[in-house]
XYZ file of C-alpha atoms in Angstrom:
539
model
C 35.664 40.993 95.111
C 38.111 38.786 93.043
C 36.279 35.926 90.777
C 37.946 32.903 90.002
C 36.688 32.442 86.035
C 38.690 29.563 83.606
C 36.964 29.646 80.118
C 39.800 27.933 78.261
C 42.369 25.226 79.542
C 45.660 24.827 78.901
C 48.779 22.116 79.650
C 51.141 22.096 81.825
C 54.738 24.387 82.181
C 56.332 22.437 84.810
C 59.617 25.176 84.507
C 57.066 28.016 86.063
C 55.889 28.509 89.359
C 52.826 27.551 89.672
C 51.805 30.998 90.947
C 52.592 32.766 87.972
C 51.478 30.243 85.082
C 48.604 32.242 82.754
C 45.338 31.578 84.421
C 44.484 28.827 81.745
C 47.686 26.833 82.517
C 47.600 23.536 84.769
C 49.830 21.951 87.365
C 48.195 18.783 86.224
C 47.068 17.491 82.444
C 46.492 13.891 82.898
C 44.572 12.041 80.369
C 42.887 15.336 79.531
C 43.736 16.796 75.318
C 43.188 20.592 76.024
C 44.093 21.134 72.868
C 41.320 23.382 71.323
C 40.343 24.837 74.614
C 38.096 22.933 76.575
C 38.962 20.200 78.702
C 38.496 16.795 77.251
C 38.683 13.241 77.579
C 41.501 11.240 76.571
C 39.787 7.954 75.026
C 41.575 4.873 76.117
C 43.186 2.480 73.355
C 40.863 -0.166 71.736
C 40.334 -3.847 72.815
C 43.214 -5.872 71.341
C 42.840 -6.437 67.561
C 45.302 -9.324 67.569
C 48.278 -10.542 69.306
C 51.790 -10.666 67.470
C 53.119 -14.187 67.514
C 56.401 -13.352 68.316
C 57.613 -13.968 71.797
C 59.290 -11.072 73.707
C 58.583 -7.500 73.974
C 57.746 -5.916 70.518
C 59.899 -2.810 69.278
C 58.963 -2.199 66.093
C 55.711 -2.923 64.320
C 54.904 -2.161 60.520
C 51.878 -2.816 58.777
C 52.538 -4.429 55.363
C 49.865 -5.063 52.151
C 49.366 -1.437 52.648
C 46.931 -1.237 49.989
C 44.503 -3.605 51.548
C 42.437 -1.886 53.944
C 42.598 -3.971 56.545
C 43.747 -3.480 61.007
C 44.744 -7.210 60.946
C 46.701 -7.748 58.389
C 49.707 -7.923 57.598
C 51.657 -7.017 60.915
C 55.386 -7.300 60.422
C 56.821 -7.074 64.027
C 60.184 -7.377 65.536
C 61.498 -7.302 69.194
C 64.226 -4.355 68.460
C 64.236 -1.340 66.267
C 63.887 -1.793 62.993
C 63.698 0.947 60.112
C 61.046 0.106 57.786
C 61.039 1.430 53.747
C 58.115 0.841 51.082
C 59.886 0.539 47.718
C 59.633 3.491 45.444
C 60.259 1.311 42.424
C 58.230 2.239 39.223
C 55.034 -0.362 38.302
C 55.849 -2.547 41.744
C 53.116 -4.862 42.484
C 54.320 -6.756 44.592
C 55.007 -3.934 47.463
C 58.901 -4.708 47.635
C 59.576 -3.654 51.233
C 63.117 -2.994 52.847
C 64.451 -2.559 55.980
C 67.264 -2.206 58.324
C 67.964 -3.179 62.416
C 67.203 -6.844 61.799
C 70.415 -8.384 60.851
C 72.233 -6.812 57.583
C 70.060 -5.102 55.705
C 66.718 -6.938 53.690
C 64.140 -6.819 51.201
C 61.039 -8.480 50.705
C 57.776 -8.711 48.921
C 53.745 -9.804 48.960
C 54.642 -13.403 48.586
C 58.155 -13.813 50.180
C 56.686 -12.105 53.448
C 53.950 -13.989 53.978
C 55.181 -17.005 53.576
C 54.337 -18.408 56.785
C 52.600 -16.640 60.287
C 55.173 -15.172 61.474
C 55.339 -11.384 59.644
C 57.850 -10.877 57.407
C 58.445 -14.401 56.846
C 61.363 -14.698 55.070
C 63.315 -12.028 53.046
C 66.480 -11.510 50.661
C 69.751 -9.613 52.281
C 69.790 -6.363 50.036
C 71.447 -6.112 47.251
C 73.876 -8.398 45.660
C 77.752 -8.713 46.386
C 80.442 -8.030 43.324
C 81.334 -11.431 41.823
C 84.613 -11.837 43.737
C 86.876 -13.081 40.686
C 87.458 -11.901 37.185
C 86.016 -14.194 34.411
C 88.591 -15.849 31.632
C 88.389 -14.626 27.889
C 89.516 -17.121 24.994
C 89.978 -15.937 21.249
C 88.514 -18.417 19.204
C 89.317 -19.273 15.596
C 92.089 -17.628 13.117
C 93.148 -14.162 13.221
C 92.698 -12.457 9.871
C 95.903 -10.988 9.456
C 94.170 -8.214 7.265
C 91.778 -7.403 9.596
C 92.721 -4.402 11.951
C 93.142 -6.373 15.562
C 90.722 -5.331 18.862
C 91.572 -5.832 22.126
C 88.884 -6.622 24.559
C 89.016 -6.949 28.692
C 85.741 -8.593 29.654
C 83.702 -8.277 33.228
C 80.390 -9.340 34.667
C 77.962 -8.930 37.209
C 75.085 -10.970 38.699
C 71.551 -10.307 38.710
C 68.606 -11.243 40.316
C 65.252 -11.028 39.282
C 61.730 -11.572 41.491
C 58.510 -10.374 41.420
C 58.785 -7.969 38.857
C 61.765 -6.699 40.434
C 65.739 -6.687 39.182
C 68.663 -6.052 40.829
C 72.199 -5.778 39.256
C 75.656 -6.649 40.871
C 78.734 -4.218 41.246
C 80.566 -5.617 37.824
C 83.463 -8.507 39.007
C 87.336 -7.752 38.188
C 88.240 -7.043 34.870
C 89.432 -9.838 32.773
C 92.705 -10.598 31.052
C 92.780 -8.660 28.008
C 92.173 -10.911 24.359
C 93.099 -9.974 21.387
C 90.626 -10.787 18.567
C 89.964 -9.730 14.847
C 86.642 -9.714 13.668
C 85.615 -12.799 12.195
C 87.127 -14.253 15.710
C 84.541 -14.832 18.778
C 85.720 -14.903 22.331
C 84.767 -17.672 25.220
C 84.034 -16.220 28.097
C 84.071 -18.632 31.098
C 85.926 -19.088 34.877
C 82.659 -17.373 36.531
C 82.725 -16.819 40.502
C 80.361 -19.722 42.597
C 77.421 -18.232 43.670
C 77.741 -16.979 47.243
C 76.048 -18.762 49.935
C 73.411 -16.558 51.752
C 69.975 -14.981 51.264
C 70.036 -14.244 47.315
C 68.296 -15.239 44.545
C 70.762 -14.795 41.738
C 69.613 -16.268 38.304
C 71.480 -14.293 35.660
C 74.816 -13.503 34.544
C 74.999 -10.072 32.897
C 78.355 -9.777 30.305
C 79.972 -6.801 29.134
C 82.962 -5.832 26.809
C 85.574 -2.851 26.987
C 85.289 -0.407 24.137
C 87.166 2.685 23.845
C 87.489 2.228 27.744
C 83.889 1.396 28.068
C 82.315 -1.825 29.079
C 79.207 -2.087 27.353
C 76.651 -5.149 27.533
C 77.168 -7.834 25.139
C 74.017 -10.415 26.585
C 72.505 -11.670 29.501
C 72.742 -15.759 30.492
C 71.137 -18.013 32.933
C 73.533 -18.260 35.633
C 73.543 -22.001 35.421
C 76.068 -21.338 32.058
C 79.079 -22.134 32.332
C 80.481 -20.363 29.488
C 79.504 -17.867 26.935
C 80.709 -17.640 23.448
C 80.630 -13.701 22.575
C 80.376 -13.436 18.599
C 78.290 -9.943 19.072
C 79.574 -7.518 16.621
C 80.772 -3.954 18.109
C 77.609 -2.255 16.770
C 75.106 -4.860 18.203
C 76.521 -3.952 21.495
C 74.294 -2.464 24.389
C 73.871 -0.017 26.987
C 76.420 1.129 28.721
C 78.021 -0.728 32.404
C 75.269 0.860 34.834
C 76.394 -0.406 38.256
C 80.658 0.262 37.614
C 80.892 2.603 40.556
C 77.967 0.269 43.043
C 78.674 -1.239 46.238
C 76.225 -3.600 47.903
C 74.712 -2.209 51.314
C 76.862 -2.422 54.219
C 76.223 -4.970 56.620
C 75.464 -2.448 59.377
C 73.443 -0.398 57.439
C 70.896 1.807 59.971
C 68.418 3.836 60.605
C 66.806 3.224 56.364
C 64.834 6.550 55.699
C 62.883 7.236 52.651
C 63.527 10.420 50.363
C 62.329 12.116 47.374
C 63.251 11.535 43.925
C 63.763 7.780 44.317
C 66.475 8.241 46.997
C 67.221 6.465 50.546
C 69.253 6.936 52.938
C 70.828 5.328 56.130
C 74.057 5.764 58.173
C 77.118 3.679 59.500
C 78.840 5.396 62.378
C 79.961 8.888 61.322
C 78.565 8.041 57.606
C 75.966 8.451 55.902
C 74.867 6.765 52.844
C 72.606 7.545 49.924
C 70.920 4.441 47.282
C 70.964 5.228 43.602
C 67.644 6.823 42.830
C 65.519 4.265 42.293
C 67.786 1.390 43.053
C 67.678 0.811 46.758
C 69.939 -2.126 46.381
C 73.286 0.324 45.285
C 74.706 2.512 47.655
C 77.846 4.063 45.760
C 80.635 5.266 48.030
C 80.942 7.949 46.374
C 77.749 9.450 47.658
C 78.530 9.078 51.274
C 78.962 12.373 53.614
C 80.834 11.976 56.432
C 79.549 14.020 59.972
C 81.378 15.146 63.193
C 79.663 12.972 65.293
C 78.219 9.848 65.141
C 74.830 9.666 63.595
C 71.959 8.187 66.109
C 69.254 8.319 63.807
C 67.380 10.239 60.557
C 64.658 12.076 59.673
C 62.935 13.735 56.669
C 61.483 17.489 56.050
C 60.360 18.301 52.392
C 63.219 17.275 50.904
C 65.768 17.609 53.533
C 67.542 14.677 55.549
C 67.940 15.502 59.338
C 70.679 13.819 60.628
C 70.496 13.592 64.602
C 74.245 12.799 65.880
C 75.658 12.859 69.150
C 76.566 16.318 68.864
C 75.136 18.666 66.302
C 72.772 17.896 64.224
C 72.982 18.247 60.229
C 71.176 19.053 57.145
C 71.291 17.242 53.880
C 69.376 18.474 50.762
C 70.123 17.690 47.092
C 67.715 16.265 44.060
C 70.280 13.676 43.362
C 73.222 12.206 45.577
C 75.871 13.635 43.827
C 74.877 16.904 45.046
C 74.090 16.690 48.733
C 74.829 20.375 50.406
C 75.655 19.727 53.948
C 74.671 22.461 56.947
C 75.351 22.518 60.118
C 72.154 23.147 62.625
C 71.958 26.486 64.265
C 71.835 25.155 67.709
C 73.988 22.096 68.691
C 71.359 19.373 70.799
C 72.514 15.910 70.472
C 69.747 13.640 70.024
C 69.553 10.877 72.909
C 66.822 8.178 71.453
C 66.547 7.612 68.148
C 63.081 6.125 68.479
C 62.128 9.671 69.398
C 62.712 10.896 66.037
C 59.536 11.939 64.091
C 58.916 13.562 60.688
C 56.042 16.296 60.844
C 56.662 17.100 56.671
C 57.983 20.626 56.799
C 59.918 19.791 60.666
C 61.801 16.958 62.742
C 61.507 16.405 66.180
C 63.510 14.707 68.266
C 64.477 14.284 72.277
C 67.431 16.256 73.590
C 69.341 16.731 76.879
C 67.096 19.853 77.357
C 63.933 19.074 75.760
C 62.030 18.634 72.707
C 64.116 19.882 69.601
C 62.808 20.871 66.321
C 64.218 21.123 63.245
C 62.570 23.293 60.210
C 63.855 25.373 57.948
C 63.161 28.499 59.702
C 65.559 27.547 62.228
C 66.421 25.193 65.137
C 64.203 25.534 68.295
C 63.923 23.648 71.662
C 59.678 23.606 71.671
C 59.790 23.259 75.297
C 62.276 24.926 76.768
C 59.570 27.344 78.267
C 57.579 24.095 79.429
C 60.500 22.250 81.587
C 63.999 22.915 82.455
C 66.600 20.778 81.964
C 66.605 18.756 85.430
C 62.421 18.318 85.796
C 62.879 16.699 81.622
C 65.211 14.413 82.725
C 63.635 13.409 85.752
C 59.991 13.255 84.377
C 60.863 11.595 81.792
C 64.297 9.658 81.179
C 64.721 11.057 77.746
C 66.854 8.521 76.735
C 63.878 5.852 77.091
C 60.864 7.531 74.929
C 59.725 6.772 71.302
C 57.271 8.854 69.728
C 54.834 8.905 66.974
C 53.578 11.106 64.669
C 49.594 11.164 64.639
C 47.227 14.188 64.045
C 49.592 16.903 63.934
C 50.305 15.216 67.493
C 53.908 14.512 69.119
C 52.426 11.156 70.925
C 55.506 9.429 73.428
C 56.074 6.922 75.665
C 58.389 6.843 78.313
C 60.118 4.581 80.829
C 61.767 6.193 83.940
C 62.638 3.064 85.641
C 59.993 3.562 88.105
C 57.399 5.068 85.867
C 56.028 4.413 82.578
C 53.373 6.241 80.608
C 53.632 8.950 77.529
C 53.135 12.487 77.002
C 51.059 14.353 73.866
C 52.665 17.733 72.636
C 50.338 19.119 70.240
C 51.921 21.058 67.270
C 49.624 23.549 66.721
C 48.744 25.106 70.040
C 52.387 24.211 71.677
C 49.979 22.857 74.391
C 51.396 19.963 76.550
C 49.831 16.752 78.957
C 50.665 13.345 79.901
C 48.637 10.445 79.656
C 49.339 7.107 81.562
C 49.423 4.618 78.390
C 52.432 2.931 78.018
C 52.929 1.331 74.642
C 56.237 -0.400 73.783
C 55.828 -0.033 69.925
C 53.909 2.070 67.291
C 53.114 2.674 63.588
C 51.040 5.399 61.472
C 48.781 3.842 59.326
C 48.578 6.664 56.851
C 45.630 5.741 54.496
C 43.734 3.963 57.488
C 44.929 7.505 59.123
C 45.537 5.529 62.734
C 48.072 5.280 65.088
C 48.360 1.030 66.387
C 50.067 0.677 69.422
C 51.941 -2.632 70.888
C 52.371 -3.406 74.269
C 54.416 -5.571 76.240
C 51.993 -8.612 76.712
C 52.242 -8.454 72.597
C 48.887 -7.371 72.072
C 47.757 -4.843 69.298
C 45.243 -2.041 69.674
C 44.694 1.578 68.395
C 45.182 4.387 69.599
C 42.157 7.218 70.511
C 39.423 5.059 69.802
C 38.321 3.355 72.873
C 36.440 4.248 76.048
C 37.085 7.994 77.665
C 39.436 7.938 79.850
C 39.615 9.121 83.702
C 41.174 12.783 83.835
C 42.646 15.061 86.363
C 43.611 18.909 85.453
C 44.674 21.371 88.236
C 44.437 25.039 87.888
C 47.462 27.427 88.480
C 47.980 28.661 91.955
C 45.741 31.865 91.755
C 47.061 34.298 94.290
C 44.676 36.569 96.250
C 45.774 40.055 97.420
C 44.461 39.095 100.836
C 43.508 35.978 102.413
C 39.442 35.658 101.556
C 37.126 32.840 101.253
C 34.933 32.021 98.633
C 31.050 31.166 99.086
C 30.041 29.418 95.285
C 31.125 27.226 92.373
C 29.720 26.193 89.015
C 31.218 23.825 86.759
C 29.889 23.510 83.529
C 30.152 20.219 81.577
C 29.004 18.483 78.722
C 27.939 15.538 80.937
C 27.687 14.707 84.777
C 28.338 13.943 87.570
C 31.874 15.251 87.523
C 34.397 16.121 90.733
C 35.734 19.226 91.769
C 38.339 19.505 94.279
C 38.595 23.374 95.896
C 42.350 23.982 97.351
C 43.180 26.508 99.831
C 46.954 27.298 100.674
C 48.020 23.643 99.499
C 45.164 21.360 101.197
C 41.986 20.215 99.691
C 39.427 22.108 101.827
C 35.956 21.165 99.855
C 35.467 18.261 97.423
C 32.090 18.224 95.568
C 30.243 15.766 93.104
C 28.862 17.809 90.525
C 25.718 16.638 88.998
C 24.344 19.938 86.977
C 25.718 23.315 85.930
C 23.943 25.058 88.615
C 26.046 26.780 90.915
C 27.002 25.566 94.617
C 27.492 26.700 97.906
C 31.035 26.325 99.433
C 31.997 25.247 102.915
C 33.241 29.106 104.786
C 37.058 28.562 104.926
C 39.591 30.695 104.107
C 43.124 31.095 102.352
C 45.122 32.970 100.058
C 46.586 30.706 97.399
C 43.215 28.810 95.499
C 43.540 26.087 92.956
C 40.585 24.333 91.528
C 41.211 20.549 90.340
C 39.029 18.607 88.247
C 38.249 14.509 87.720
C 36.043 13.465 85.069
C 35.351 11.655 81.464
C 33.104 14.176 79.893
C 34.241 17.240 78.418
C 34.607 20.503 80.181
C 33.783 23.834 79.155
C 34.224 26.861 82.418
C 34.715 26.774 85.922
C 34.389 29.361 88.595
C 34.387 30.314 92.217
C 32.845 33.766 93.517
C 32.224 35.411 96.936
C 28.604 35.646 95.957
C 25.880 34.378 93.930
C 25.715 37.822 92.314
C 29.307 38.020 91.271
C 28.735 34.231 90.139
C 26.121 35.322 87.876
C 27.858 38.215 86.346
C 31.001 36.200 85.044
């Protein structure tokens, strides 16, 4: 006679009947990681750690002072979505921090930040404009008439410099041209105001033509009003750096981290690259332009993902200059950009149809064999979830309208459940290697270390050849009691506290179609239903 014997558990496949899911499959994965086989508990979030000060429903959180092991400190937190960067700047102390959403782009640092309670306190718009206006050059003295005559056309730029930290202007408009021999010097005056806004300029930086090259002459407070250049031609510096720069763009989006010293972010159909290791210049001439426009960005090795809403696009290159642009394999727009997460080798994002993922051995939608495209859009509105990376994990959070709570897809095993947490913000601590979650009452907790959760998982439909009854259970378990819920043709026909892994007698009732449903917070290991005590025993 047919025994009814699950040794390992599965997630769900909402897109098959539930007749013919594989006998470890469930209808139901609630609260229940199944992920190496046996059923287990989902463990609740923590108590709240803190609550974020500021009022309204956090978006965004970001834990700053990263080198400080610490869960309280220091929470930067906004109420929309903000892209968060850690500077890759050589010998930076002060953890220079940038980040766009929030306004036009910023950058901050340990002391600027923390200024006050309210995380990031205070911070500098990135980057620094060009000086608007050219600056006036004046020949000064005699001209030695036997002296072979030089021209000069004169520029500058402004700079800033902050904790440890300098940034450099795009260079202002060319000067008149002077013509000077040399026992002459040159007054160099008429600088541009200093622009009103969040900057901290304190330098001017000058620099000369030669042979169609401006090259630094010296670098003055930018209280002077004037500079007299008597620098001879072979005194004279490095060459202009920042000729070709252009501050960030006010609606700069999406910031994303890269190798080599490199970010990126977009602008409608654009997307922009910084200067290696100057996240404060953002040439035009490293922008690629896209079909669609660009929702949001990712990162694999040392590829860019750009999600659009059309097809999505790869961008590799060690250095701007040389970005090679390819076209995905398989055109899913991407409908949330908080659903974008890096896995290091793979991006995945939410699509029309389902989960898709990026790598470089192709484009895939992970699961398209889990739900079709109407039960994805009605479980789960994909438009609404945002998603963390955690564990090898894909951890979301959805909001249907009517339903909130989140959904774990596990990398490895390609298993899927739900869970009923609904967090309205997240952030991967990776050298405290924890997920913190935010919710809407603003409080802060983490995520998989709290109390085990309630579960439910429900068994495929398992499909007798005849209609038969079954006489015995067992349920074995790490701890009891536990509940186990026998179906028969669609109704619950025997319900049954289980306190040991001794086997049970059933109430006589028969059926065709059996499903076996489980509720419980310890961990599960084998369940199974037999005609007889005998069969039972044998497996």
């Amino acid at each position: 006679m047919p025994v009814v014997s699950i040794k390992s558990f599965g997630g769900i496949a909402p897109a098959v009947p539930p007749r013919y899911l594989k006998d470890t499959q469930a209808q139901v994965a609630l609260n229940c990681p199944v992920f190496t086989g046996s059923i287990q508990p989902l463990p609740d979030v923590t108590p709240s750690i803190l609550t974020l000060p500021k009022s309204g429903t956090p978006e965004t959180i970001y834990r700053f002072g990263q080198d400080t092991v610490s869960d309280t400190q220091y929470w930067f937190h906004w109420t929309s979505d903000v892209d968060v960067c850690r500077s890759q700047i050589a010998g930076d102390t002060s953890e220079w921090t940038f980040f766009t959403g929030d306004g036009e782009p910023k950058a901050t640092y340990a002391a600027l930040a923390t200024s006050g309670s309210d995380y990031p306190s205070a911070a500098r718009r990135l980057g620094l404009p060009a000086p608007p206006s050219a600056a006036i050059a004046t020949e000064n003295g005699t001209a030695d008439d036997t002296a072979v005559p030089e021209t000069r056309v004169y520029t500058y730029t402004w700079v800033s410099k902050e904790a440890g930290f300098e940034i450099e202007s795009a260079p202002a408009p060319a000067s008149l041209d002077v013509t000077v021999t040399p026992n002459q010097s040159v007054t160099v005056n008429g600088f541009a105001p200093i622009p009103a806004g969040a900057y901290n300029i304190t330098h001017l930086r000058i620099y000369r033509s030669v042979s169609g090259v401006f090259l630094f002459v010296d670098e003055i407070a930018v209280s002077a009003s004037s500079y007299e250049d008597s620098v001879a031609a072979d005194a004279l510096g490095e060459e202009l750096p920042s000729l070709y720069w252009s501050q960030s763009p006010d609606d700069l989006q999406g910031l994303t981290n890269m190798p080599n010293g490199m970010m990126a972010g977009f602008v409608g159909r654009d997307v922009y690259f910084c200067e290696p290791y100057r996240p404060y210049a953002w040439p035009e001439t490293y922008i690629q332009t896209v079909d669609y426009p660009v929702v949001g960005l990712g990162r694999m090795d040392t590829t860019l993902a750009v999600l659009t809403t059309g097809v999505p696009y790869l961008m590799q290159g060690a250095h701007p200059d040389s970005v090679a642009v390819v076209k995905s394999d398989l055109e899913q727009a991407c409908v949330s950009k908080r659903s974008i997460v890096s896995f290091g080798s793979s991006v995945v994002y939410a699509a029309p149809d389902g989960l898709m993922m990026l790598s470089p051995g192709g484009s895939q939608i992970i699961t398209e064999d889990l739900f079709n495209y109407k039960q994805w859009q009605a479980y789960f509105k994909p438009e609404s979830i945002h998603a963390y990376a955690h564990d090898n994990q894909y951890i979301a959070f959805y909001d249907t309208g009517t339903t909130q709570g989140g959904f774990i897809l596990d990398m490895s095993t390609r298993q899927f459940i739900l869970h009923d947490i609904y967090a309205t913000a997240g952030f991967r601590d990776t050298q405290r290697d924890k997920l913190f979650l935010a919710f809407d009452d603003r409080s802060l907790r983490t995520w998989y270390e709290g109390d085990p959760k309630q579960y439910i998982w429900r068994s495929k439909k398992f499909t007798m050849p005849q209609i038969m009854g079954f006489s015995c259970a067992q349920l074995e378990a790490e701890a009891y009691p536990m509940t186990l819920s026998i179906i028969a043709d669609g109704a619950v026909v025997h319900t049954q506290t289980v306190t040991s892994r001794n086997p049970f007698r059933l109430p006589s009732k028969v059926g065709r179609d059996w499903e076996v449903q489980i509720e419980g917070s310890s961990e599960v290991f084998a369940v199974h239903m037999a005609t007889s005590m005998s069969e039972l025993a044998g497996g």
